[in-house]
Short mmCIF file of C-alpha atoms and ligand atoms in Angstrom, two decimals:
data_model
loop_
_atom_site.label_atom_id
_atom_site.label_comp_id
_atom_site.label_asym_id
_atom_site.label_seq_id
_atom_site.Cartn_x
_atom_site.Cartn_y
_atom_site.Cartn_z
CA UNK A 899 -33.98 -40.62 -77.35
CA UNK A 900 -31.57 -40.93 -74.52
CA UNK A 901 -31.32 -44.64 -73.83
CA UNK A 902 -27.60 -44.24 -74.02
CA UNK A 903 -27.53 -41.75 -71.14
CA UNK A 904 -26.63 -43.08 -67.78
CA UNK A 905 -29.00 -42.50 -64.94
CA UNK A 906 -26.96 -39.70 -63.46
CA UNK A 907 -27.00 -37.60 -66.59
CA UNK A 908 -30.76 -38.08 -67.12
CA UNK A 909 -31.41 -36.86 -63.56
CA UNK A 910 -28.80 -34.12 -63.28
CA UNK A 911 -28.64 -33.18 -67.00
CA UNK A 912 -25.46 -31.73 -68.40
CA UNK A 913 -24.48 -28.12 -67.82
CA UNK A 914 -25.33 -26.90 -71.33
CA UNK A 915 -28.78 -28.61 -71.33
CA UNK A 916 -29.52 -27.17 -67.89
CA UNK A 917 -28.52 -23.62 -68.95
CA UNK A 918 -30.99 -23.73 -71.81
CA UNK A 919 -33.68 -25.35 -69.63
CA UNK A 920 -33.40 -22.52 -67.11
CA UNK A 921 -33.82 -19.99 -69.97
CA UNK A 922 -37.00 -21.79 -70.98
CA UNK A 923 -38.26 -21.86 -67.38
CA UNK A 924 -37.61 -18.13 -66.93
CA UNK A 925 -39.23 -17.27 -70.27
CA UNK A 926 -42.29 -19.40 -69.39
CA UNK A 927 -42.66 -17.69 -66.06
CA UNK A 928 -42.32 -14.24 -67.54
CA UNK A 929 -44.72 -14.84 -70.41
CA UNK A 930 -47.30 -16.20 -67.98
CA UNK A 931 -47.04 -13.31 -65.67
CA UNK A 932 -47.18 -10.81 -68.53
CA UNK A 933 -50.20 -12.35 -70.22
CA UNK A 934 -52.22 -14.05 -67.51
CA UNK A 935 -54.83 -11.20 -67.58
CA UNK A 936 -55.54 -12.07 -71.26
CA UNK A 937 -56.43 -15.69 -70.41
CA UNK A 938 -59.91 -16.88 -69.51
CA UNK A 939 -59.88 -16.89 -65.71
CA UNK A 940 -60.96 -20.52 -65.53
CA UNK A 941 -60.83 -23.50 -67.80
CA UNK A 942 -63.81 -25.68 -68.66
CA UNK A 943 -63.73 -28.76 -66.42
CA UNK A 944 -63.09 -31.72 -68.66
CA UNK A 945 -62.12 -34.81 -66.68
CA UNK A 946 -61.50 -36.92 -69.79
CA UNK A 947 -59.14 -34.35 -71.24
CA UNK A 948 -56.97 -33.81 -68.20
CA UNK A 949 -56.91 -37.44 -67.14
CA UNK A 950 -55.95 -38.71 -70.56
CA UNK A 951 -53.24 -36.06 -70.86
CA UNK A 952 -51.77 -37.20 -67.53
CA UNK A 953 -52.08 -40.88 -68.46
CA UNK A 954 -50.44 -40.30 -71.88
CA UNK A 955 -47.19 -40.24 -69.93
CA UNK A 956 -46.43 -43.92 -69.40
CA UNK A 957 -42.83 -43.18 -68.47
CA UNK A 958 -41.66 -45.98 -70.71
CA UNK A 959 -40.05 -43.63 -73.24
CA UNK A 960 -38.26 -40.47 -72.23
CA UNK A 961 -38.72 -36.92 -73.47
CA UNK A 962 -36.06 -34.36 -74.09
CA UNK A 963 -35.99 -31.97 -71.03
CA UNK A 964 -37.22 -28.87 -72.85
CA UNK A 965 -39.83 -30.84 -74.74
CA UNK A 966 -41.26 -32.32 -71.55
CA UNK A 967 -41.25 -28.99 -69.77
CA UNK A 968 -42.82 -27.14 -72.69
CA UNK A 969 -45.50 -29.72 -73.27
CA UNK A 970 -46.57 -29.94 -69.59
CA UNK A 971 -46.32 -26.22 -68.82
CA UNK A 972 -48.56 -25.40 -71.81
CA UNK A 973 -51.16 -27.97 -70.81
CA UNK A 974 -51.10 -26.86 -67.13
CA UNK A 975 -51.65 -23.26 -68.15
CA UNK A 976 -54.71 -24.36 -70.07
CA UNK A 977 -56.03 -26.47 -67.22
CA UNK A 978 -56.25 -24.36 -64.15
CA UNK A 979 -58.23 -21.63 -62.54
CA UNK A 980 -55.78 -18.72 -62.90
CA UNK A 981 -55.63 -17.59 -59.30
CA UNK A 982 -52.96 -14.91 -60.29
CA UNK A 983 -55.53 -13.37 -62.70
CA UNK A 984 -56.68 -9.88 -61.52
CA UNK A 985 -60.30 -10.95 -62.15
CA UNK A 986 -59.98 -13.97 -59.90
CA UNK A 987 -62.22 -12.93 -56.91
CA UNK A 988 -61.74 -16.13 -55.06
CA UNK A 989 -60.77 -17.95 -51.99
CA UNK A 990 -57.68 -16.11 -50.69
CA UNK A 991 -55.39 -17.66 -53.32
CA UNK A 992 -52.94 -14.89 -54.19
CA UNK A 993 -51.01 -13.76 -57.22
CA UNK A 994 -47.60 -14.78 -55.92
CA UNK A 995 -45.03 -12.03 -55.43
CA UNK A 996 -42.15 -12.12 -57.92
CA UNK A 997 -39.70 -12.61 -55.09
CA UNK A 998 -41.60 -15.66 -53.83
CA UNK A 999 -41.26 -17.27 -57.24
CA UNK A 1000 -37.55 -16.59 -57.21
CA UNK A 1001 -37.34 -17.89 -53.63
CA UNK A 1002 -39.12 -21.13 -54.42
CA UNK A 1003 -36.61 -21.78 -57.18
CA UNK A 1004 -33.66 -21.09 -54.94
CA UNK A 1005 -35.08 -23.25 -52.19
CA UNK A 1006 -35.56 -26.14 -54.63
CA UNK A 1007 -31.97 -25.70 -55.73
CA UNK A 1008 -30.24 -25.51 -52.32
CA UNK A 1009 -32.80 -27.97 -50.91
CA UNK A 1010 -31.99 -26.99 -47.32
CA UNK A 1011 -33.21 -29.45 -44.70
CA UNK A 1012 -35.10 -27.50 -42.11
CA UNK A 1013 -35.48 -30.37 -39.66
CA UNK A 1014 -32.11 -29.77 -37.92
CA UNK A 1015 -30.89 -26.27 -37.07
CA UNK A 1016 -27.26 -27.22 -37.71
CA UNK A 1017 -28.04 -28.33 -41.36
CA UNK A 1018 -29.42 -24.91 -42.30
CA UNK A 1019 -28.63 -22.48 -39.57
CA UNK A 1020 -29.23 -19.31 -41.53
CA UNK A 1021 -32.54 -20.61 -42.95
CA UNK A 1022 -33.66 -21.59 -39.44
CA UNK A 1023 -32.65 -18.17 -38.05
CA UNK A 1024 -34.45 -16.34 -40.92
CA UNK A 1025 -37.60 -18.18 -40.02
CA UNK A 1026 -37.09 -17.42 -36.35
CA UNK A 1027 -36.69 -13.70 -37.20
CA UNK A 1028 -39.95 -13.84 -39.30
CA UNK A 1029 -41.83 -15.45 -36.40
CA UNK A 1030 -40.64 -12.75 -33.98
CA UNK A 1031 -41.27 -9.93 -36.41
CA UNK A 1032 -44.77 -11.02 -37.35
CA UNK A 1033 -45.62 -11.80 -33.69
CA UNK A 1034 -44.51 -8.24 -32.93
CA UNK A 1035 -46.98 -6.85 -35.52
CA UNK A 1036 -49.79 -8.70 -33.61
CA UNK A 1037 -48.51 -7.27 -30.35
CA UNK A 1038 -47.55 -10.54 -28.71
CA UNK A 1039 -45.14 -9.96 -25.82
CA UNK A 1040 -41.57 -9.37 -27.06
CA UNK A 1041 -38.89 -11.63 -25.73
CA UNK A 1042 -41.21 -14.57 -25.01
CA UNK A 1043 -42.86 -15.44 -28.27
CA UNK A 1044 -42.23 -18.66 -30.09
CA UNK A 1045 -43.65 -20.07 -33.32
CA UNK A 1046 -43.10 -22.16 -36.33
CA UNK A 1047 -43.67 -21.96 -40.04
CA UNK A 1048 -46.27 -24.42 -41.22
CA UNK A 1049 -47.57 -25.80 -44.51
CA UNK A 1050 -50.60 -23.60 -44.04
CA UNK A 1051 -53.44 -22.58 -41.79
CA UNK A 1052 -54.72 -26.11 -41.27
CA UNK A 1053 -51.42 -27.26 -39.78
CA UNK A 1054 -51.21 -24.14 -37.60
CA UNK A 1055 -54.74 -24.79 -36.32
CA UNK A 1056 -53.93 -28.39 -35.60
CA UNK A 1057 -50.82 -27.23 -33.74
CA UNK A 1058 -53.02 -24.85 -31.72
CA UNK A 1059 -55.27 -27.69 -30.67
CA UNK A 1060 -52.31 -29.85 -29.62
CA UNK A 1061 -50.60 -27.11 -27.68
CA UNK A 1062 -53.87 -26.14 -25.93
CA UNK A 1063 -54.34 -29.79 -24.90
CA UNK A 1064 -50.78 -30.13 -23.70
CA UNK A 1065 -51.00 -26.85 -21.70
CA UNK A 1066 -54.13 -27.95 -19.92
CA UNK A 1067 -53.16 -31.59 -19.43
CA UNK A 1068 -49.41 -32.03 -19.57
CA UNK A 1069 -49.88 -35.74 -19.18
CA UNK A 1070 -51.51 -36.04 -22.67
CA UNK A 1071 -48.07 -35.91 -24.27
CA UNK A 1072 -47.26 -39.13 -22.42
CA UNK A 1073 -50.55 -40.99 -21.95
CA UNK A 1074 -52.72 -39.41 -24.61
CA UNK A 1075 -56.41 -38.75 -24.05
CA UNK A 1076 -56.86 -42.20 -22.42
CA UNK A 1077 -55.48 -40.82 -19.20
CA UNK A 1078 -58.18 -38.09 -18.91
CA UNK A 1079 -61.18 -38.53 -16.71
CA UNK A 1080 -63.10 -35.64 -18.26
CA UNK A 1081 -64.04 -35.17 -21.89
CA UNK A 1082 -62.21 -32.20 -23.52
CA UNK A 1083 -64.41 -29.80 -25.49
CA UNK A 1084 -63.60 -26.65 -27.42
CA UNK A 1085 -65.44 -23.78 -29.13
CA UNK A 1086 -65.36 -22.29 -32.60
CA UNK A 1087 -67.98 -20.12 -34.31
CA UNK A 1088 -70.29 -21.81 -36.84
CA UNK A 1089 -68.55 -19.57 -39.40
CA UNK A 1090 -65.10 -20.72 -38.28
CA UNK A 1091 -62.79 -22.86 -40.40
CA UNK A 1092 -63.46 -26.59 -40.75
CA UNK A 1093 -59.83 -27.44 -40.34
CA UNK A 1094 -60.67 -27.63 -36.63
CA UNK A 1095 -62.98 -30.50 -37.30
CA UNK A 1096 -60.13 -32.41 -38.96
CA UNK A 1097 -57.71 -31.39 -36.18
CA UNK A 1098 -60.16 -32.78 -33.58
CA UNK A 1099 -60.28 -36.05 -35.45
CA UNK A 1100 -56.53 -36.25 -35.87
CA UNK A 1101 -55.97 -35.53 -32.16
CA UNK A 1102 -58.21 -38.39 -31.25
CA UNK A 1103 -60.81 -36.06 -29.74
CA UNK A 1104 -63.38 -36.67 -32.43
CA UNK A 1105 -65.61 -34.22 -34.08
CA UNK A 1106 -68.05 -34.20 -31.22
CA UNK A 1107 -65.54 -32.45 -29.01
CA UNK A 1108 -66.00 -29.31 -31.25
CA UNK A 1109 -68.88 -27.02 -30.21
CA UNK A 1110 -69.97 -24.93 -33.16
CA UNK A 1111 -71.36 -21.77 -31.67
CA UNK A 1112 -74.04 -19.94 -33.58
CA UNK A 1113 -73.42 -16.43 -34.92
CA UNK A 1114 -75.06 -13.05 -34.77
CA UNK A 1115 -76.55 -11.25 -37.77
CA UNK A 1116 -73.04 -9.87 -38.32
CA UNK A 1117 -71.77 -13.42 -38.67
CA UNK A 1118 -69.61 -13.11 -35.52
CA UNK A 1119 -69.69 -15.63 -32.71
CA UNK A 1120 -72.67 -15.09 -30.42
CA UNK A 1121 -71.39 -14.36 -26.94
CA UNK A 1122 -74.60 -15.42 -25.09
CA UNK A 1123 -74.71 -18.74 -26.90
CA UNK A 1124 -71.00 -19.24 -26.20
CA UNK A 1125 -71.42 -18.54 -22.48
CA UNK A 1126 -74.44 -20.87 -22.35
CA UNK A 1127 -72.49 -23.62 -24.06
CA UNK A 1128 -69.52 -23.24 -21.67
CA UNK A 1129 -71.90 -23.45 -18.65
CA UNK A 1130 -73.75 -26.44 -20.10
CA UNK A 1131 -70.51 -28.30 -20.66
CA UNK A 1132 -69.29 -27.54 -17.11
CA UNK A 1133 -72.69 -28.66 -15.70
CA UNK A 1134 -72.39 -31.88 -17.68
CA UNK A 1135 -68.89 -32.65 -16.40
CA UNK A 1136 -67.10 -31.92 -19.67
CA UNK A 1137 -63.83 -30.02 -19.67
CA UNK A 1138 -63.65 -26.91 -21.91
CA UNK A 1139 -59.97 -26.15 -22.74
CA UNK A 1140 -59.84 -24.05 -25.91
CA UNK A 1141 -61.70 -21.07 -27.42
CA UNK A 1142 -61.06 -20.24 -31.05
CA UNK A 1143 -61.78 -16.76 -32.37
CA UNK A 1144 -61.77 -16.17 -36.10
CA UNK A 1145 -60.32 -12.87 -37.33
CA UNK A 1146 -61.64 -12.84 -40.92
CA UNK A 1147 -63.95 -15.77 -41.58
CA UNK A 1148 -63.48 -17.66 -44.79
CA UNK A 1149 -67.01 -17.15 -45.90
CA UNK A 1150 -67.65 -13.54 -45.09
CA UNK A 1151 -64.62 -11.93 -43.50
CA UNK A 1152 -66.33 -11.55 -40.11
CA UNK A 1153 -64.06 -10.72 -37.19
CA UNK A 1154 -65.16 -12.19 -33.82
CA UNK A 1155 -65.15 -9.82 -30.86
CA UNK A 1156 -61.56 -10.58 -29.70
CA UNK A 1157 -61.38 -8.60 -26.45
CA UNK A 1158 -64.61 -10.15 -25.21
CA UNK A 1159 -63.49 -13.61 -26.13
CA UNK A 1160 -60.10 -13.09 -24.52
CA UNK A 1161 -61.74 -12.24 -21.21
CA UNK A 1162 -64.13 -15.12 -21.45
CA UNK A 1163 -61.24 -17.42 -22.07
CA UNK A 1164 -59.31 -15.97 -19.08
CA UNK A 1165 -62.40 -16.31 -16.85
CA UNK A 1166 -62.79 -20.02 -17.73
CA UNK A 1167 -59.14 -20.92 -17.99
CA UNK A 1168 -59.35 -21.64 -21.77
CA UNK A 1169 -56.50 -21.43 -24.26
CA UNK A 1170 -57.32 -18.47 -26.49
CA UNK A 1171 -56.47 -19.08 -30.11
CA UNK A 1172 -56.99 -16.52 -32.89
CA UNK A 1173 -57.42 -17.94 -36.38
CA UNK A 1174 -56.25 -14.97 -38.45
CA UNK A 1175 -55.18 -17.01 -41.45
CA UNK A 1176 -56.33 -14.34 -43.92
CA UNK A 1177 -57.45 -11.36 -41.95
CA UNK A 1178 -54.30 -11.14 -39.88
CA UNK A 1179 -52.69 -9.14 -42.67
CA UNK A 1180 -54.65 -6.16 -41.40
CA UNK A 1181 -51.97 -5.97 -38.64
CA UNK A 1182 -49.47 -4.63 -41.22
CA UNK A 1183 -51.58 -1.53 -42.03
CA UNK A 1184 -51.60 1.12 -39.29
CA UNK A 1185 -55.13 2.39 -40.01
CA UNK A 1186 -56.54 -1.18 -40.23
CA UNK A 1187 -54.76 -2.56 -37.18
CA UNK A 1188 -57.56 -1.69 -34.77
CA UNK A 1189 -59.87 -4.19 -36.45
CA UNK A 1190 -57.69 -6.83 -34.77
CA UNK A 1191 -57.77 -5.25 -31.29
CA UNK A 1192 -57.52 -7.99 -28.70
CA UNK A 1193 -55.37 -10.31 -30.85
CA UNK A 1194 -52.39 -9.30 -28.65
CA UNK A 1195 -54.10 -11.29 -25.83
CA UNK A 1196 -53.98 -14.58 -27.74
CA UNK A 1197 -52.26 -17.66 -26.42
CA UNK A 1198 -51.66 -18.55 -30.05
CA UNK A 1199 -52.40 -17.24 -33.55
CA UNK A 1200 -52.67 -18.82 -36.96
CA UNK A 1201 -51.46 -16.65 -39.84
CA UNK A 1202 -51.00 -17.60 -43.53
CA UNK A 1203 -48.39 -15.79 -45.56
CA UNK A 1204 -49.75 -17.65 -48.60
CA UNK A 1205 -53.00 -15.71 -48.35
CA UNK A 1206 -52.93 -11.97 -48.04
CA UNK A 1207 -49.13 -11.64 -48.00
CA UNK A 1208 -49.27 -13.09 -51.51
CA UNK A 1209 -46.41 -15.58 -51.30
CA UNK A 1210 -46.73 -18.84 -53.24
CA UNK A 1211 -48.22 -21.82 -51.43
CA UNK A 1212 -47.72 -23.18 -48.79
CA UNK A 1213 -46.58 -20.87 -46.10
CA UNK A 1214 -48.47 -20.67 -42.82
CA UNK A 1215 -47.44 -19.74 -39.31
CA UNK A 1216 -48.27 -20.74 -35.72
CA UNK A 1217 -47.32 -18.09 -33.19
CA UNK A 1218 -47.54 -18.34 -29.41
CA UNK A 1219 -46.79 -16.39 -26.28
CA UNK A 1220 -45.75 -19.58 -24.53
CA UNK A 1221 -42.12 -20.13 -25.30
CA UNK A 1222 -41.81 -23.72 -24.14
CA UNK A 1223 -45.09 -25.19 -25.36
CA UNK A 1224 -43.95 -26.28 -28.82
CA UNK A 1225 -41.02 -28.23 -27.43
CA UNK A 1226 -43.24 -29.82 -24.84
CA UNK A 1227 -45.54 -30.97 -27.61
CA UNK A 1228 -43.09 -32.08 -30.25
CA UNK A 1229 -39.59 -32.64 -28.78
CA UNK A 1230 -38.30 -36.22 -29.13
CA UNK A 1231 -34.92 -37.75 -28.51
CA UNK A 1232 -33.33 -39.50 -31.47
CA UNK A 1233 -30.07 -41.12 -32.00
CA UNK A 1234 -29.90 -40.31 -35.70
CA UNK A 1235 -30.53 -36.57 -35.89
CA UNK A 1236 -27.56 -34.26 -36.13
CA UNK A 1237 -26.08 -32.98 -32.83
CA UNK A 1238 -23.77 -30.22 -33.84
CA UNK A 1239 -25.98 -27.59 -32.28
CA UNK A 1240 -26.14 -29.14 -28.86
CA UNK A 1241 -25.31 -26.59 -26.19
CA UNK A 1242 -26.16 -23.68 -28.47
CA UNK A 1243 -29.17 -21.52 -27.65
CA UNK A 1244 -31.03 -22.66 -30.73
CA UNK A 1245 -34.11 -24.80 -31.46
CA UNK A 1246 -34.12 -27.71 -33.87
CA UNK A 1247 -37.28 -27.22 -36.01
CA UNK A 1248 -38.08 -30.96 -36.03
CA UNK A 1249 -38.40 -30.87 -32.28
CA UNK A 1250 -40.70 -27.87 -32.56
CA UNK A 1251 -43.38 -28.75 -35.07
CA UNK A 1252 -45.62 -31.38 -36.61
CA UNK A 1253 -43.43 -31.64 -39.68
CA UNK A 1254 -40.08 -33.37 -39.74
CA UNK A 1255 -38.11 -33.02 -42.90
CA UNK A 1256 -39.37 -29.90 -44.44
CA UNK A 1257 -38.60 -27.28 -46.93
CA UNK A 1258 -37.40 -23.74 -46.23
CA UNK A 1259 -40.92 -22.27 -46.11
CA UNK A 1260 -39.87 -18.86 -44.88
CA UNK A 1261 -37.65 -17.68 -47.74
CA UNK A 1262 -40.45 -16.61 -49.99
CA UNK A 1263 -41.80 -14.32 -47.27
CA UNK A 1264 -38.38 -13.14 -46.15
CA UNK A 1265 -37.35 -12.11 -49.69
CA UNK A 1266 -40.70 -10.53 -50.47
CA UNK A 1267 -40.51 -8.48 -47.26
CA UNK A 1268 -36.85 -7.62 -47.97
CA UNK A 1269 -37.89 -6.05 -51.30
CA UNK A 1270 -41.36 -4.60 -50.53
CA UNK A 1271 -40.70 -3.75 -46.86
CA UNK A 1272 -43.51 -3.32 -44.35
CA UNK A 1273 -44.55 -0.20 -46.29
CA UNK A 1274 -44.82 -1.99 -49.58
CA UNK A 1275 -47.00 -4.62 -47.98
CA UNK A 1276 -49.16 -2.05 -46.22
CA UNK A 1277 -49.70 -0.26 -49.57
CA UNK A 1278 -50.77 -3.48 -51.26
CA UNK A 1279 -53.15 -4.49 -48.47
CA UNK A 1280 -54.56 -0.90 -48.34
CA UNK A 1281 -55.04 -0.98 -52.12
CA UNK A 1282 -56.95 -4.27 -51.95
CA UNK A 1283 -59.12 -2.93 -49.11
CA UNK A 1284 -59.92 0.05 -51.26
CA UNK A 1285 -60.83 -2.19 -54.20
CA UNK A 1286 -63.18 -4.06 -51.87
CA UNK A 1287 -64.86 -0.78 -51.01
CA UNK A 1288 -65.13 0.11 -54.70
CA UNK A 1289 -66.69 -3.19 -55.42
CA UNK A 1290 -69.28 -2.66 -52.68
CA UNK A 1291 -70.16 0.78 -54.05
CA UNK A 1292 -70.40 -0.45 -57.58
CA UNK A 1293 -72.61 -3.32 -56.58
CA UNK A 1294 -75.01 -1.11 -54.65
CA UNK A 1295 -75.15 1.36 -57.51
CA UNK A 1296 -76.21 -1.44 -59.88
CA UNK A 1297 -78.95 -2.67 -57.44
CA UNK A 1298 -77.22 -5.58 -55.82
CA UNK A 1299 -77.56 -6.02 -52.09
CA UNK A 1300 -74.57 -6.50 -49.71
CA UNK A 1301 -75.25 -9.06 -47.06
CA UNK A 1302 -72.06 -9.06 -45.00
CA UNK A 1303 -70.28 -6.43 -42.96
CA UNK A 1304 -66.55 -6.49 -42.71
CA UNK A 1305 -63.69 -3.93 -42.97
CA UNK A 1306 -61.88 -6.52 -45.11
CA UNK A 1307 -62.21 -6.68 -48.93
CA UNK A 1308 -64.69 -9.62 -49.06
CA UNK A 1309 -68.13 -8.91 -50.37
CA UNK A 1310 -71.15 -11.23 -50.13
CA UNK A 1311 -74.11 -10.08 -52.11
CA UNK A 1312 -77.29 -10.94 -53.79
CA UNK A 1313 -79.84 -9.40 -56.09
CA UNK A 1314 -81.28 -6.19 -54.61
CA UNK A 1315 -84.72 -6.68 -56.02
CA UNK A 1316 -85.68 -10.31 -55.92
CA UNK A 1317 -84.95 -12.98 -53.28
CA UNK A 1318 -82.59 -15.61 -54.70
CA UNK A 1319 -82.48 -19.21 -53.53
CA UNK A 1320 -79.29 -21.30 -53.45
CA UNK A 1321 -79.89 -22.63 -56.95
CA UNK A 1322 -80.21 -19.17 -58.46
CA UNK A 1323 -77.03 -18.01 -56.76
CA UNK A 1324 -75.20 -21.05 -58.04
CA UNK A 1325 -76.52 -20.56 -61.55
CA UNK A 1326 -75.31 -16.92 -61.55
CA UNK A 1327 -71.91 -17.88 -60.18
CA UNK A 1328 -71.62 -20.69 -62.78
CA UNK A 1329 -72.49 -18.27 -65.51
CA UNK A 1330 -69.85 -15.77 -64.34
CA UNK A 1331 -67.21 -18.49 -64.19
CA UNK A 1332 -68.28 -19.96 -67.56
CA UNK A 1333 -67.85 -16.51 -69.14
CA UNK A 1334 -64.13 -16.74 -68.52
CA UNK A 1335 -64.28 -13.10 -67.39
CA UNK A 1336 -64.09 -13.58 -63.69
CA UNK A 1337 -64.12 -16.18 -60.93
CA UNK A 1338 -66.52 -15.83 -57.96
CA UNK A 1339 -68.19 -18.34 -55.71
CA UNK A 1340 -71.29 -18.89 -53.67
CA UNK A 1341 -71.80 -19.11 -49.91
CA UNK A 1342 -74.53 -19.71 -47.34
CA UNK A 1343 -74.34 -17.44 -44.38
CA UNK A 1344 -75.42 -17.50 -40.81
CA UNK A 1345 -78.18 -19.35 -39.01
CA UNK A 1346 -80.60 -18.95 -41.94
CA UNK A 1347 -77.97 -20.26 -44.37
CA UNK A 1348 -78.70 -17.30 -46.49
CA UNK A 1349 -77.46 -17.99 -50.07
CA UNK A 1350 -75.20 -15.29 -51.51
CA UNK A 1351 -72.51 -14.66 -54.13
CA UNK A 1352 -69.01 -14.17 -52.79
CA UNK A 1353 -66.27 -12.02 -54.26
CA UNK A 1354 -62.98 -11.37 -52.51
CA UNK A 1355 -60.19 -9.10 -53.68
CA UNK A 1356 -57.27 -11.58 -53.47
CA UNK A 1357 -54.96 -9.96 -55.98
CA UNK A 1358 -52.78 -6.88 -55.35
CA UNK A 1359 -52.95 -6.09 -59.09
CA UNK A 1360 -56.74 -5.88 -59.24
CA UNK A 1361 -57.62 -2.38 -60.39
CA UNK A 1362 -60.87 -0.44 -60.88
CA UNK A 1363 -61.24 -1.59 -64.49
CA UNK A 1364 -61.12 -5.22 -63.33
CA UNK A 1365 -63.96 -4.43 -60.88
CA UNK A 1366 -65.82 -2.85 -63.79
CA UNK A 1367 -65.31 -6.09 -65.76
CA UNK A 1368 -66.81 -8.08 -62.90
CA UNK A 1369 -69.82 -5.79 -62.77
CA UNK A 1370 -70.35 -6.04 -66.49
CA UNK A 1371 -70.49 -9.76 -66.44
CA UNK A 1372 -72.62 -9.92 -63.24
CA UNK A 1373 -75.13 -7.43 -64.59
CA UNK A 1374 -75.27 -9.33 -67.88
CA UNK A 1375 -75.81 -12.79 -66.45
CA UNK A 1376 -78.47 -11.42 -64.10
CA UNK A 1377 -80.51 -9.96 -66.91
CA UNK A 1378 -79.20 -11.03 -70.21
CA UNK A 1379 -79.68 -8.36 -72.91
CA UNK A 1380 -81.00 -9.83 -76.09
C1 LIG B 98 -57.63 -20.61 -45.27
C2 LIG B 98 -58.03 -20.72 -43.85
C3 LIG B 98 -57.59 -21.77 -43.07
C4 LIG B 98 -56.83 -22.94 -43.60
O1 LIG B 98 -55.59 -22.63 -44.05
P1 LIG B 98 -54.83 -23.39 -45.22
O2 LIG B 98 -53.66 -22.57 -45.47
O3 LIG B 98 -55.74 -23.55 -46.34
O4 LIG B 98 -54.41 -24.73 -44.61
C5 LIG B 98 -57.90 -21.73 -41.70
N1 LIG B 98 -58.61 -20.75 -41.18
C6 LIG B 98 -59.07 -19.68 -41.96
C7 LIG B 98 -59.82 -18.59 -41.28
C8 LIG B 98 -58.77 -19.64 -43.32
O5 LIG B 98 -59.24 -18.60 -44.06
#
């Protein structure tokens, strides 16, 4: 249609067209939020359909703006697992807060450049304030914390690995690992997150530098095995430098014994990192805070706002008690970066993190906190924890067996009467997902790789009747009534 338009009008659009486009966008958002609980939780996976829809856009002809938006939004809504659905019992993917949706739109509009402090001073200071406020909730020492907003937990964990290396061997920032006489090794529980494996590869350490320590029956890191591994590494001339504790494992919500790990790390001179990507949210709830006891001793912490703080993806955080370590890792001198802030007591984000140009990650958390407050968040997290407890009780009542222990709302379970193998668990999970009524997954836990079903309360809007709906479909697919 618009061959006659020049390139600037087809990119910027005229004011009138934009105004009606924004109305359509707002209406689409609101309709989705209002009706998502009426949709099937997940689509059927149909490669041909989604691929041919994507490929039907050859970009040779152009669509009218509203037509393109309407067409694609409708198709997207039909082709995704609805993580904002209250019967999505999944992998920490939240229903985004309303304020984070608004924030993302504003960030896209202003498009602040968070590389240089002087380009977006308020945005940079809002992120600094978030870093300090969240670090305070974890009990890191006031006045000396530093940190950076990240794309997510994986980037934060990679940052932890790099800072731990640079702290132990300052020369690696210049000479890399080549300069080291000893082989660096580090420790994570076998239930820890696999982003550490990727981080080890990216750092040039290789996957074999990661020691996966076996877990106890409670799926927490086994302290005796950990001590033995550290001694073995010392005896073999390797150089342990980092101990990772997980506070809320992805599989089962297990929380490693943080105080014990902190003292073990101190004893052996290891950097103590706590991966609290999801479980860290417990720090916002006074009566749950104690499950994280020991986290205040961490050298660094990973925390994802895009998990239990329910902001849209991606919003992670790396926090540390070492105020100079990020600059030592990431500072560079460049001729081309802006210099207006030189001499001010401020940090340029690009000299402070793995990312360079980056979006204003923090606004969605800042605005959500500004509206909900700490109390609003505590109420939401408390509610989800209660829904987890309700789910456990309902499962037990209907003769399912709970196989994990955690104060967090993540329930791993299996049939209470017959032993199920991996295939049976998968078949049941598939049937639940295929029903469109709920989304759950499967997991294999611990040394025995015990197969189980996994359901996590990830949505602050999940209510008792949604739990009932999950039980109905679970009970039905277990023993279909004729
Ligand atoms: C989700 C998660 C990660 C990875 O975080 P992303 O935000 O997906 O990059 C790391 N550790 C734990 C414990 C997690 O739950």
